CSV table of C-alpha atoms in Angstrom, one decimal:
chain,number,residue,atom,x,y,z
A,1,UNK,CA,186.8,178.2,174.6
A,2,UNK,CA,184.8,180.0,177.1
A,3,UNK,CA,183.2,177.2,179.7
A,4,UNK,CA,180.5,179.9,180.3
A,5,UNK,CA,176.6,178.5,179.9
A,6,UNK,CA,176.1,182.2,179.0
A,7,UNK,CA,175.0,181.8,175.6
A,8,UNK,CA,171.3,182.3,174.1
A,9,UNK,CA,169.6,178.6,174.3
A,10,UNK,CA,167.3,177.1,171.6
A,11,UNK,CA,164.6,174.6,172.2
A,12,UNK,CA,165.8,171.1,172.2
A,13,UNK,CA,165.6,168.2,174.1
A,14,UNK,CA,167.8,166.4,176.6
A,15,UNK,CA,167.2,162.1,176.9
A,16,UNK,CA,168.9,160.1,179.3
A,17,UNK,CA,170.3,156.8,178.8
A,18,UNK,CA,167.3,154.9,178.6
A,19,UNK,CA,166.4,157.3,175.2
A,20,UNK,CA,163.4,158.7,177.5
A,21,UNK,CA,163.0,163.0,177.5
A,22,UNK,CA,162.7,164.3,180.7
A,23,UNK,CA,160.3,167.3,181.8
A,24,UNK,CA,161.5,170.4,179.6
A,25,UNK,CA,161.1,173.8,181.6
A,26,UNK,CA,161.4,177.3,179.9
A,27,UNK,CA,165.0,179.2,180.2
A,28,UNK,CA,165.4,183.3,180.8
A,29,UNK,CA,166.0,183.8,177.2
A,30,UNK,CA,163.2,181.7,175.8
A,31,UNK,CA,164.8,178.4,175.3
A,32,UNK,CA,164.0,175.7,177.3
A,33,UNK,CA,165.6,172.6,179.0
A,34,UNK,CA,165.5,169.6,180.8
A,35,UNK,CA,164.2,170.3,184.6
A,36,UNK,CA,162.2,170.4,187.0
A,37,UNK,CA,160.8,174.4,187.6
A,38,UNK,CA,161.3,173.9,191.4
A,39,UNK,CA,165.3,173.4,189.9
A,40,UNK,CA,164.9,177.1,189.4
A,41,UNK,CA,167.2,178.1,193.0
A,42,UNK,CA,168.3,181.9,194.4
A,43,UNK,CA,171.0,180.9,196.2
A,44,UNK,CA,173.5,182.7,195.6
A,45,UNK,CA,176.5,179.3,195.2
A,46,UNK,CA,173.9,177.4,193.2
A,47,UNK,CA,172.4,180.5,191.4
A,48,UNK,CA,172.6,180.1,187.3
A,49,UNK,CA,174.6,182.0,185.0
A,50,UNK,CA,172.3,184.2,182.6
A,51,UNK,CA,172.1,183.4,178.6
A,52,UNK,CA,171.7,186.4,177.5
A,53,UNK,CA,173.6,186.9,174.4
A,54,UNK,CA,172.6,187.5,171.2
A,55,UNK,CA,174.1,185.3,167.8
A,56,UNK,CA,175.2,188.7,166.4
A,57,UNK,CA,176.9,189.1,170.5
A,58,UNK,CA,179.0,185.9,170.0
A,59,UNK,CA,179.8,186.0,166.0
A,60,UNK,CA,181.8,189.1,166.5
A,61,UNK,CA,183.5,187.8,170.1
A,62,UNK,CA,184.1,184.3,168.5
A,63,UNK,CA,186.3,186.8,165.6
A,64,UNK,CA,187.3,189.9,167.6
A,65,UNK,CA,188.3,188.0,170.3
A,66,UNK,CA,191.7,186.5,168.2
A,67,UNK,CA,192.7,190.3,168.0
A,68,UNK,CA,194.4,191.1,170.9
A,69,UNK,CA,198.0,192.5,172.8
A,70,UNK,CA,199.7,188.9,171.4
A,71,UNK,CA,198.6,190.0,167.9
A,72,UNK,CA,199.5,193.8,168.6
A,73,UNK,CA,201.7,194.0,171.0
A,74,UNK,CA,204.3,190.2,171.0
A,75,UNK,CA,204.1,189.7,167.1
A,76,UNK,CA,207.0,192.3,167.9
A,77,UNK,CA,209.3,190.0,170.3
A,78,UNK,CA,208.5,186.9,167.7
A,79,UNK,CA,209.8,189.2,165.1
A,80,UNK,CA,213.1,189.3,166.8
A,81,UNK,CA,212.7,186.4,168.2
A,82,UNK,CA,212.6,184.0,165.0
A,83,UNK,CA,212.9,186.2,162.1
A,84,UNK,CA,209.4,186.7,159.3
A,85,UNK,CA,210.1,183.0,158.3
A,86,UNK,CA,210.2,181.6,161.3
A,87,UNK,CA,207.9,183.2,163.2
A,88,UNK,CA,205.3,182.8,159.8
A,89,UNK,CA,206.3,178.6,160.5
A,90,UNK,CA,205.4,179.0,163.9
A,91,UNK,CA,202.0,180.6,163.2
A,92,UNK,CA,201.6,178.3,160.7
A,93,UNK,CA,202.1,174.8,162.5
A,94,UNK,CA,200.0,176.3,165.7
A,95,UNK,CA,197.3,177.4,163.9
A,96,UNK,CA,196.5,174.0,161.5
A,97,UNK,CA,196.5,172.3,165.6
A,98,UNK,CA,194.7,175.4,166.7
A,99,UNK,CA,192.0,174.2,163.5
A,100,UNK,CA,191.8,170.0,164.7
A,101,UNK,CA,191.9,170.7,168.3
A,102,UNK,CA,188.8,173.1,167.2
A,103,UNK,CA,187.0,170.1,165.2
A,104,UNK,CA,187.6,168.2,168.3
A,105,UNK,CA,185.9,170.6,170.7
A,106,UNK,CA,183.2,171.7,168.4
A,107,UNK,CA,182.2,167.8,167.6
A,108,UNK,CA,181.6,167.6,171.8
A,109,UNK,CA,180.3,170.7,172.9
A,110,UNK,CA,177.5,170.6,169.6
A,111,UNK,CA,176.0,167.0,171.3
A,112,UNK,CA,176.7,167.4,175.0
A,113,UNK,CA,176.5,171.1,175.7
A,114,UNK,CA,177.8,171.0,179.2
A,115,UNK,CA,178.9,174.3,181.1
A,116,UNK,CA,182.3,173.1,182.0
A,117,UNK,CA,183.0,173.0,178.3
A,118,UNK,CA,186.1,170.2,178.5
A,119,UNK,CA,187.4,170.3,182.3
A,120,UNK,CA,183.6,168.6,182.1
A,121,UNK,CA,184.2,166.0,179.5
A,122,UNK,CA,188.3,165.7,181.2
A,123,UNK,CA,185.6,164.8,184.4
A,124,UNK,CA,183.5,162.6,182.5
A,125,UNK,CA,185.8,161.1,179.9
A,126,UNK,CA,188.7,160.1,181.2
A,127,UNK,CA,189.0,161.4,185.3
A,128,UNK,CA,187.5,163.9,187.7
A,129,UNK,CA,191.8,164.4,189.3
A,130,UNK,CA,192.5,165.2,185.5
A,131,UNK,CA,189.7,167.7,185.3
A,132,UNK,CA,190.7,169.3,188.7
A,133,UNK,CA,194.6,169.5,187.6
A,134,UNK,CA,192.8,171.3,183.8
A,135,UNK,CA,190.8,174.0,185.6
A,136,UNK,CA,193.2,175.2,187.5
A,137,UNK,CA,195.7,175.4,184.9
A,138,UNK,CA,193.6,176.6,182.0
A,139,UNK,CA,192.7,179.4,185.5
A,140,UNK,CA,196.3,180.0,185.5
A,141,UNK,CA,196.3,180.4,182.2
A,142,UNK,CA,193.8,183.6,181.9
A,143,UNK,CA,195.1,185.2,184.6
A,144,UNK,CA,198.6,185.7,183.8
A,145,UNK,CA,197.3,186.5,179.9
A,146,UNK,CA,195.3,189.1,182.3
A,147,UNK,CA,198.8,190.2,183.9
A,148,UNK,CA,200.1,190.6,180.8
A,149,UNK,CA,197.4,192.7,179.2
A,150,UNK,CA,197.7,194.9,182.0
A,151,UNK,CA,201.6,195.4,181.8
A,152,UNK,CA,200.9,196.1,177.7
A,153,UNK,CA,198.1,198.6,178.3
A,154,UNK,CA,200.0,200.8,180.7
A,155,UNK,CA,203.3,200.6,178.3
A,156,UNK,CA,200.9,201.7,175.7
A,157,UNK,CA,199.5,204.4,176.6
A,158,UNK,CA,202.4,206.5,177.9
A,159,UNK,CA,202.9,207.3,174.6
A,160,UNK,CA,200.6,209.9,175.1
A,161,UNK,CA,201.7,211.1,178.5
A,162,UNK,CA,203.9,209.8,181.3
A,163,UNK,CA,202.3,212.2,184.0
A,164,UNK,CA,200.7,208.8,185.5
A,165,UNK,CA,203.3,206.2,186.2
A,166,UNK,CA,203.3,202.8,184.7
A,167,UNK,CA,201.5,201.3,188.5
A,168,UNK,CA,199.3,204.1,188.2
A,169,UNK,CA,197.6,203.0,185.0
A,170,UNK,CA,197.5,199.7,186.4
A,171,UNK,CA,195.6,200.5,189.2
A,172,UNK,CA,193.1,202.5,186.9
A,173,UNK,CA,192.4,199.5,184.1
A,174,UNK,CA,193.0,196.6,187.2
A,175,UNK,CA,189.0,198.9,188.5
A,176,UNK,CA,187.7,199.5,185.1
A,177,UNK,CA,188.3,195.7,184.7
A,178,UNK,CA,186.7,194.9,187.0
A,179,UNK,CA,183.5,197.3,187.0
A,180,UNK,CA,182.7,196.3,183.2
A,181,UNK,CA,183.0,192.4,184.5
A,182,UNK,CA,180.2,193.3,187.1
A,183,UNK,CA,177.4,194.4,184.8
A,184,UNK,CA,176.1,192.1,183.5
A,185,UNK,CA,176.3,189.6,181.1
A,186,UNK,CA,174.3,191.4,178.4
A,187,UNK,CA,176.6,194.6,178.9
A,188,UNK,CA,179.6,192.9,178.3
A,189,UNK,CA,178.5,191.3,174.8
A,190,UNK,CA,177.1,194.9,173.7
A,191,UNK,CA,180.7,196.2,174.4
A,192,UNK,CA,182.6,193.0,173.1
A,193,UNK,CA,180.2,193.2,169.8
A,194,UNK,CA,181.4,196.8,168.8
A,195,UNK,CA,185.2,197.0,170.2
A,196,UNK,CA,185.4,194.0,167.4
A,197,UNK,CA,183.4,196.0,164.4
A,198,UNK,CA,186.6,198.1,165.7
A,199,UNK,CA,189.5,195.7,165.6
A,200,UNK,CA,188.5,194.4,163.1
A,201,UNK,CA,188.2,197.1,160.9
A,202,UNK,CA,191.0,198.8,162.0
A,203,UNK,CA,192.9,195.4,161.0
A,204,UNK,CA,191.6,195.4,157.9
A,205,UNK,CA,192.7,199.1,157.5
A,206,UNK,CA,196.3,198.2,158.4
A,207,UNK,CA,196.3,195.3,155.8
A,208,UNK,CA,195.9,196.8,152.6
A,209,UNK,CA,198.0,200.0,153.7
A,210,UNK,CA,201.0,196.9,154.5
A,211,UNK,CA,200.3,196.0,151.1
A,212,UNK,CA,200.6,200.0,149.7
A,213,UNK,CA,203.6,200.2,151.5
A,214,UNK,CA,205.7,196.9,150.6
A,215,UNK,CA,204.3,197.5,146.6
A,216,UNK,CA,205.3,201.4,147.0
A,217,UNK,CA,202.5,203.1,146.4
A,218,UNK,CA,203.4,204.8,150.2
A,219,UNK,CA,206.1,205.5,151.7
A,220,UNK,CA,209.7,206.3,150.2
A,221,UNK,CA,210.5,202.8,148.8
A,222,UNK,CA,210.0,199.4,147.1
A,223,UNK,CA,210.0,197.2,150.4
A,224,UNK,CA,208.6,194.0,148.7
A,225,UNK,CA,210.9,190.9,150.0
A,226,UNK,CA,214.2,192.4,151.2
A,227,UNK,CA,213.8,192.4,154.4
A,228,UNK,CA,213.8,188.2,154.4
A,229,UNK,CA,217.7,188.6,152.2
A,230,UNK,CA,218.8,190.9,154.2
A,231,UNK,CA,218.7,190.1,157.6
A,232,UNK,CA,217.7,186.8,156.6
A,233,UNK,CA,214.3,185.6,156.9
A,234,UNK,CA,215.2,183.5,159.6
A,235,UNK,CA,216.7,185.2,163.4
A,236,UNK,CA,218.3,182.3,164.9
A,237,UNK,CA,217.3,179.3,163.1
A,238,UNK,CA,215.1,176.2,163.9
A,239,UNK,CA,216.1,178.1,167.9
A,240,UNK,CA,213.8,180.9,166.8
A,241,UNK,CA,210.8,178.8,165.1
A,242,UNK,CA,211.0,176.6,168.7
A,243,UNK,CA,210.8,180.5,170.8
A,244,UNK,CA,208.2,181.5,168.8
A,245,UNK,CA,205.2,179.3,169.4
A,246,UNK,CA,203.5,181.2,171.7
A,247,UNK,CA,203.4,184.3,170.0
A,248,UNK,CA,203.1,184.4,166.5
A,249,UNK,CA,200.5,186.8,165.2
A,250,UNK,CA,199.8,188.5,162.0
A,251,UNK,CA,203.2,188.4,161.3
A,252,UNK,CA,203.3,188.2,157.4
A,253,UNK,CA,202.6,191.8,156.8
A,254,UNK,CA,205.0,192.5,160.0
A,255,UNK,CA,207.8,189.7,158.3
A,256,UNK,CA,208.3,191.5,155.2
A,257,UNK,CA,207.9,195.0,156.2
A,258,UNK,CA,210.3,195.6,159.3
A,259,UNK,CA,213.6,193.9,159.5
A,260,UNK,CA,213.8,191.5,162.7
A,261,UNK,CA,216.9,192.9,164.2
A,262,UNK,CA,215.2,196.9,163.8
A,263,UNK,CA,216.2,198.7,166.6
A,264,UNK,CA,212.7,200.2,167.9
A,265,UNK,CA,211.8,196.5,168.6
A,266,UNK,CA,215.0,195.5,170.9
A,267,UNK,CA,215.2,199.2,172.5
A,268,UNK,CA,213.3,198.6,176.0
A,269,UNK,CA,213.1,202.3,176.4
A,270,UNK,CA,211.4,203.1,173.3
A,271,UNK,CA,207.5,204.0,173.9
A,272,UNK,CA,207.0,202.3,169.7
A,273,UNK,CA,208.8,199.2,170.8
A,274,UNK,CA,205.3,197.2,171.8
A,275,UNK,CA,204.4,197.7,168.2
A,276,UNK,CA,205.9,196.8,165.2
A,277,UNK,CA,202.6,197.7,163.7
A,278,UNK,CA,203.2,201.3,164.9
A,279,UNK,CA,206.8,201.0,163.7
A,280,UNK,CA,205.6,199.6,160.1
A,281,UNK,CA,203.6,202.7,159.3
A,282,UNK,CA,205.3,205.5,161.2
A,283,UNK,CA,208.7,204.2,159.0
A,284,UNK,CA,206.1,204.6,156.1
A,285,UNK,CA,205.5,208.5,156.6
A,286,UNK,CA,201.8,208.0,158.1
A,287,UNK,CA,202.3,210.0,160.2
A,288,UNK,CA,199.2,209.7,162.6
A,289,UNK,CA,199.9,205.8,162.3
A,290,UNK,CA,201.4,206.0,165.8
A,291,UNK,CA,198.2,207.4,167.2
A,292,UNK,CA,195.7,204.7,165.6
A,293,UNK,CA,197.9,201.9,166.5
A,294,UNK,CA,198.1,203.1,170.6
A,295,UNK,CA,193.9,203.7,170.3
A,296,UNK,CA,193.6,200.4,168.5
A,297,UNK,CA,196.2,198.3,170.8
A,298,UNK,CA,194.1,200.1,174.0
A,299,UNK,CA,190.5,199.6,172.8
A,300,UNK,CA,192.0,195.5,172.4
A,301,UNK,CA,193.5,195.4,175.6
A,302,UNK,CA,190.1,196.3,177.1
A,303,UNK,CA,188.3,194.2,175.4
A,304,UNK,CA,190.9,191.1,175.6
A,305,UNK,CA,190.9,192.3,179.5
A,306,UNK,CA,187.1,191.9,180.0
A,307,UNK,CA,187.4,188.1,178.1
A,308,UNK,CA,190.3,187.1,180.1
A,309,UNK,CA,188.3,187.8,183.4
A,310,UNK,CA,185.0,187.1,181.7
A,311,UNK,CA,186.3,182.7,181.3
A,312,UNK,CA,188.9,182.7,184.0
A,313,UNK,CA,185.7,183.8,186.7
A,314,UNK,CA,183.6,181.2,185.1
A,315,UNK,CA,186.1,178.7,185.2
A,316,UNK,CA,185.9,179.0,188.9
A,317,UNK,CA,182.2,178.8,188.8
A,318,UNK,CA,182.6,175.5,187.0
A,319,UNK,CA,185.4,174.4,189.5
A,320,UNK,CA,184.2,175.5,192.9
A,321,UNK,CA,180.1,174.5,192.3
A,322,UNK,CA,182.1,170.8,191.8
A,323,UNK,CA,184.1,170.4,194.7
A,324,UNK,CA,187.4,171.2,193.0
A,325,UNK,CA,187.8,175.1,194.4
A,326,UNK,CA,186.6,176.7,197.9
A,327,UNK,CA,182.1,177.1,197.6
A,328,UNK,CA,182.4,180.8,198.5
A,329,UNK,CA,184.5,181.8,195.3
A,330,UNK,CA,180.9,180.3,193.2
A,331,UNK,CA,178.5,183.2,195.0
A,332,UNK,CA,176.8,185.3,192.5
A,333,UNK,CA,174.9,188.6,192.1
A,334,UNK,CA,171.7,188.7,191.2
A,335,UNK,CA,172.9,190.4,188.0
A,336,UNK,CA,173.9,186.5,187.2
A,337,UNK,CA,177.4,187.6,187.7
A,338,UNK,CA,180.5,185.7,190.0
A,339,UNK,CA,181.8,188.1,191.2
A,340,UNK,CA,183.2,187.0,193.4
A,341,UNK,CA,185.4,184.6,190.8
A,342,UNK,CA,185.8,188.2,189.0
A,343,UNK,CA,187.7,189.8,192.1
A,344,UNK,CA,189.9,186.6,192.9
A,345,UNK,CA,191.2,186.9,189.4
A,346,UNK,CA,192.0,190.2,189.8
A,347,UNK,CA,194.1,189.9,192.8
A,348,UNK,CA,196.1,186.9,191.4
A,349,UNK,CA,196.4,189.1,188.2
A,350,UNK,CA,198.8,191.8,190.2
A,351,UNK,CA,201.2,189.6,189.6
A,352,UNK,CA,202.2,192.3,186.7
A,353,UNK,CA,202.9,194.8,189.5
A,354,UNK,CA,206.3,192.4,189.4
A,355,UNK,CA,207.2,193.7,186.6
A,356,UNK,CA,207.8,197.3,188.2
A,357,UNK,CA,211.0,196.0,189.8
A,358,UNK,CA,213.8,194.7,187.7
A,359,UNK,CA,214.9,192.3,190.2
A,360,UNK,CA,211.3,190.6,190.2
A,361,UNK,CA,210.4,191.4,186.4
A,362,UNK,CA,212.2,188.6,185.8
A,363,UNK,CA,210.1,186.0,188.2
A,364,UNK,CA,206.6,187.9,185.8
A,365,UNK,CA,208.3,187.1,182.5
A,366,UNK,CA,208.5,182.6,184.1
A,367,UNK,CA,205.1,183.5,185.1
A,368,UNK,CA,204.3,185.0,181.1
A,369,UNK,CA,206.3,182.2,179.5
A,370,UNK,CA,204.5,179.4,181.5
A,371,UNK,CA,200.7,180.1,179.9
A,372,UNK,CA,201.6,178.8,176.5
A,373,UNK,CA,203.1,175.9,178.0
A,374,UNK,CA,199.6,175.7,179.9
A,375,UNK,CA,197.8,176.0,176.6
A,376,UNK,CA,199.6,173.2,175.2
A,377,UNK,CA,198.5,171.1,177.9
A,378,UNK,CA,194.9,172.1,177.8
A,379,UNK,CA,194.9,170.5,174.3
A,380,UNK,CA,196.1,168.1,174.7
A,381,UNK,CA,193.4,166.9,176.3
A,382,UNK,CA,191.0,168.3,174.8
A,383,UNK,CA,192.4,166.0,171.8
A,384,UNK,CA,192.4,163.0,174.5
A,385,UNK,CA,188.7,163.4,175.6
A,386,UNK,CA,187.8,163.6,171.6
A,387,UNK,CA,189.1,160.2,171.2
A,388,UNK,CA,187.8,158.5,174.4
A,389,UNK,CA,184.6,160.6,173.7
A,390,UNK,CA,184.2,158.0,169.9
A,391,UNK,CA,185.6,155.4,171.7
A,392,UNK,CA,182.7,155.2,174.1
A,393,UNK,CA,180.2,155.6,171.6
A,394,UNK,CA,181.1,152.5,169.7
A,395,UNK,CA,181.7,150.7,173.6
A,396,UNK,CA,177.8,151.9,174.2
A,397,UNK,CA,176.4,151.3,170.7
A,398,UNK,CA,176.3,154.7,169.3
A,399,UNK,CA,176.6,155.6,166.2
A,400,UNK,CA,179.0,158.5,164.8
A,401,UNK,CA,177.5,159.4,161.5
A,402,UNK,CA,174.4,160.3,163.1
A,403,UNK,CA,176.4,163.2,165.3
A,404,UNK,CA,175.1,166.6,164.5
A,405,UNK,CA,178.7,167.5,164.0
A,406,UNK,CA,181.6,165.8,163.2
A,407,UNK,CA,184.8,166.9,163.4
A,408,UNK,CA,186.8,166.5,159.9
A,409,UNK,CA,189.2,164.3,159.2
A,410,UNK,CA,188.8,162.4,162.4
A,411,UNK,CA,190.8,160.0,163.9
A,412,UNK,CA,193.8,161.8,161.8
A,413,UNK,CA,193.3,165.0,162.9
A,414,UNK,CA,192.9,164.6,165.7
A,415,UNK,CA,195.8,162.7,166.8
A,416,UNK,CA,197.7,164.9,164.1
A,417,UNK,CA,196.7,167.9,166.8
A,418,UNK,CA,197.0,165.5,169.8
A,419,UNK,CA,201.1,164.7,168.7
A,420,UNK,CA,201.3,168.2,167.5
A,421,UNK,CA,200.8,169.3,171.0
A,422,UNK,CA,202.7,166.7,173.4
A,423,UNK,CA,205.8,168.4,171.2
A,424,UNK,CA,204.9,171.4,171.2
A,425,UNK,CA,205.1,171.2,175.6
A,426,UNK,CA,209.0,170.0,175.6
A,427,UNK,CA,210.0,171.7,171.9
A,428,UNK,CA,209.2,175.3,172.8
A,429,UNK,CA,211.6,175.0,175.7
A,430,UNK,CA,214.2,173.2,174.2
A,431,UNK,CA,217.1,176.1,173.7
A,432,UNK,CA,217.8,175.5,178.0
A,433,UNK,CA,219.3,172.6,177.0
A,434,UNK,CA,221.8,173.8,174.0
A,435,UNK,CA,225.8,174.2,175.6
A,436,UNK,CA,226.1,176.0,178.3
A,437,UNK,CA,223.0,174.2,180.1
A,438,UNK,CA,220.2,177.2,181.6
A,439,UNK,CA,218.8,175.9,184.2
A,440,UNK,CA,217.0,178.6,184.9
A,441,UNK,CA,215.1,178.3,181.5
A,442,UNK,CA,214.8,174.9,182.3
A,443,UNK,CA,212.9,175.9,185.4
A,444,UNK,CA,210.9,178.1,183.7
A,445,UNK,CA,210.0,176.3,180.7
A,446,UNK,CA,209.5,172.7,182.7
A,447,UNK,CA,207.9,173.4,186.4
A,448,UNK,CA,204.1,173.4,184.9
A,449,UNK,CA,204.2,169.8,184.1
A,450,UNK,CA,205.2,168.1,187.5
A,451,UNK,CA,202.4,170.8,189.0
A,452,UNK,CA,200.4,169.8,186.7
A,453,UNK,CA,201.1,166.0,187.5
A,454,UNK,CA,201.3,167.4,191.6
A,455,UNK,CA,197.9,168.7,190.8
A,456,UNK,CA,196.4,164.9,189.2
A,457,UNK,CA,198.3,163.2,192.2
A,458,UNK,CA,196.9,164.5,195.5
A,459,UNK,CA,193.6,165.2,194.2
A,460,UNK,CA,193.4,161.7,193.0
A,461,UNK,CA,194.8,160.0,196.4
A,462,UNK,CA,193.0,162.1,198.5
A,463,UNK,CA,189.2,161.9,196.8
A,464,UNK,CA,190.0,158.1,195.4
A,465,UNK,CA,189.2,159.2,192.3
A,466,UNK,CA,188.8,155.9,189.2
A,467,UNK,CA,190.0,155.8,185.7
A,468,UNK,CA,186.5,156.2,184.0
A,469,UNK,CA,186.1,153.0,181.5
A,470,UNK,CA,184.6,153.3,177.9
A,471,UNK,CA,181.1,151.3,179.2
A,472,UNK,CA,180.8,153.1,182.1
A,473,UNK,CA,181.1,156.8,180.0
A,474,UNK,CA,178.5,158.7,181.1
A,475,UNK,CA,177.9,160.5,177.1
A,476,UNK,CA,173.8,161.2,178.2
A,477,UNK,CA,173.7,163.8,180.5
A,478,UNK,CA,173.0,167.1,179.3
A,479,UNK,CA,173.0,165.6,176.1
A,480,UNK,CA,171.0,167.5,173.1
A,481,UNK,CA,168.6,166.1,170.9
A,482,UNK,CA,168.3,167.8,167.4
A,483,UNK,CA,165.2,167.7,166.2
A,484,UNK,CA,164.6,168.7,162.4
A,485,UNK,CA,163.0,171.8,161.3
A,486,UNK,CA,160.5,172.3,158.7
A,487,UNK,CA,161.1,172.5,155.2
A,488,UNK,CA,159.6,175.5,155.2
A,489,UNK,CA,160.9,176.8,158.2
A,490,UNK,CA,164.4,177.6,156.0
A,491,UNK,CA,165.6,180.9,156.1
A,492,UNK,CA,166.2,181.3,152.8
A,493,UNK,CA,166.8,185.2,152.7
A,494,UNK,CA,168.8,187.5,150.8
A,495,UNK,CA,172.7,187.9,152.1
A,496,UNK,CA,171.8,191.6,153.2
A,497,UNK,CA,168.7,190.1,155.4
A,498,UNK,CA,171.4,188.0,156.7
A,499,UNK,CA,174.1,190.4,157.1
A,500,UNK,CA,171.6,193.0,159.1
A,501,UNK,CA,170.0,189.9,161.3
A,502,UNK,CA,174.0,189.4,162.5
A,503,UNK,CA,174.3,193.8,163.1
A,504,UNK,CA,171.4,194.1,165.3
A,505,UNK,CA,170.5,190.8,166.8
């Protein structure tokens, strides 16, 4: 859900509301976009981002982007909190919601591929004040994700050596991420491509080994589903399910290989406790597994750290250039990299150092928990944007059936996802109400809701924004008009040619 416009541009025309097609100009990557040649500026506060990512970059970034510390590290906590069945239920429910959220976003992004993505849609389809609150919530989400990645890599890398303290590793990777992020979009894409390839191949190997271990082909015993029977499929009943909605991962294989009450998952001082994959393979007698898994986690954190900085900095860039963030954050260098936004984001990610203090560690954990709530808020707004976009099409005489891409099962899927996200915003923290009531947990789980509303109200009152009517909604600016390809231009190459094109671009 990146808000960048740094994708490979294709040839398209953008009609205005009257149906006229404006003048097109060439982009740096060979595509054509609407505008006058005089619009190409060199002002560091308005310079366009580079469009240099190739198809293979985008495909592998999309596939490998889901393989990060949350999948390899936090899944251990999910297993402990919810048990194998509880975590699997959370994974399935969230997976359904994510599918319909992506359907909604995909329909809007295909016809209106604007830089601001859903933040721009919120401004145009609902209220500019909502876009302000949403943009900052989305940026905060990625800051906390980045902080968690610094914490994860500093712990995991200590498996090999403790000569450098944890805060030292955090500093090392802090400068490493910042350096890599300033190399430019093409370097970012190439690095993410190969790191994603490594992550995908490693995870496939783990799946194969997990099946062999469970069936008794590797290791001292046949495991099957015995851990679902003892200590049980649920760690804390429905409460465990509620706690794991934001951290369920490759939980099925992990759930059949490790009991949820495994001491290695619980021990704070255990070096392998961060990775249930390592525990499973080590218990099976595959001695090199610990080193391989730790190497995989380090690779995934480097990849995820780059992605977090990428998305957060582009979010700030968009908001800066639309008056929703300080103007200086919108500066870019000659490579088209928003370097100020990168530094600004990385500085706030230093909240990870709170984890180094036992007393401040509670504050850090609370900040990380809030990122899950921010996720559900963002997904909810995407659903509302999609519903209003569809209604505006009808109100302005447009035929939704002619959209180049239509969301599956609309409107049922969109309404289901919207209802599910609203439910999860409140359900994920309901355990604080259980006897005895925990005021600390209540604040941690729900403080972001009034803060989000405060951002919305203050911006709305200060700027006197108005709720957008369907008849006045801007569904034309940046709109893409697709041109049918000639039949003889359709690619009929074999599957081997398509694989080759993905690898080499």
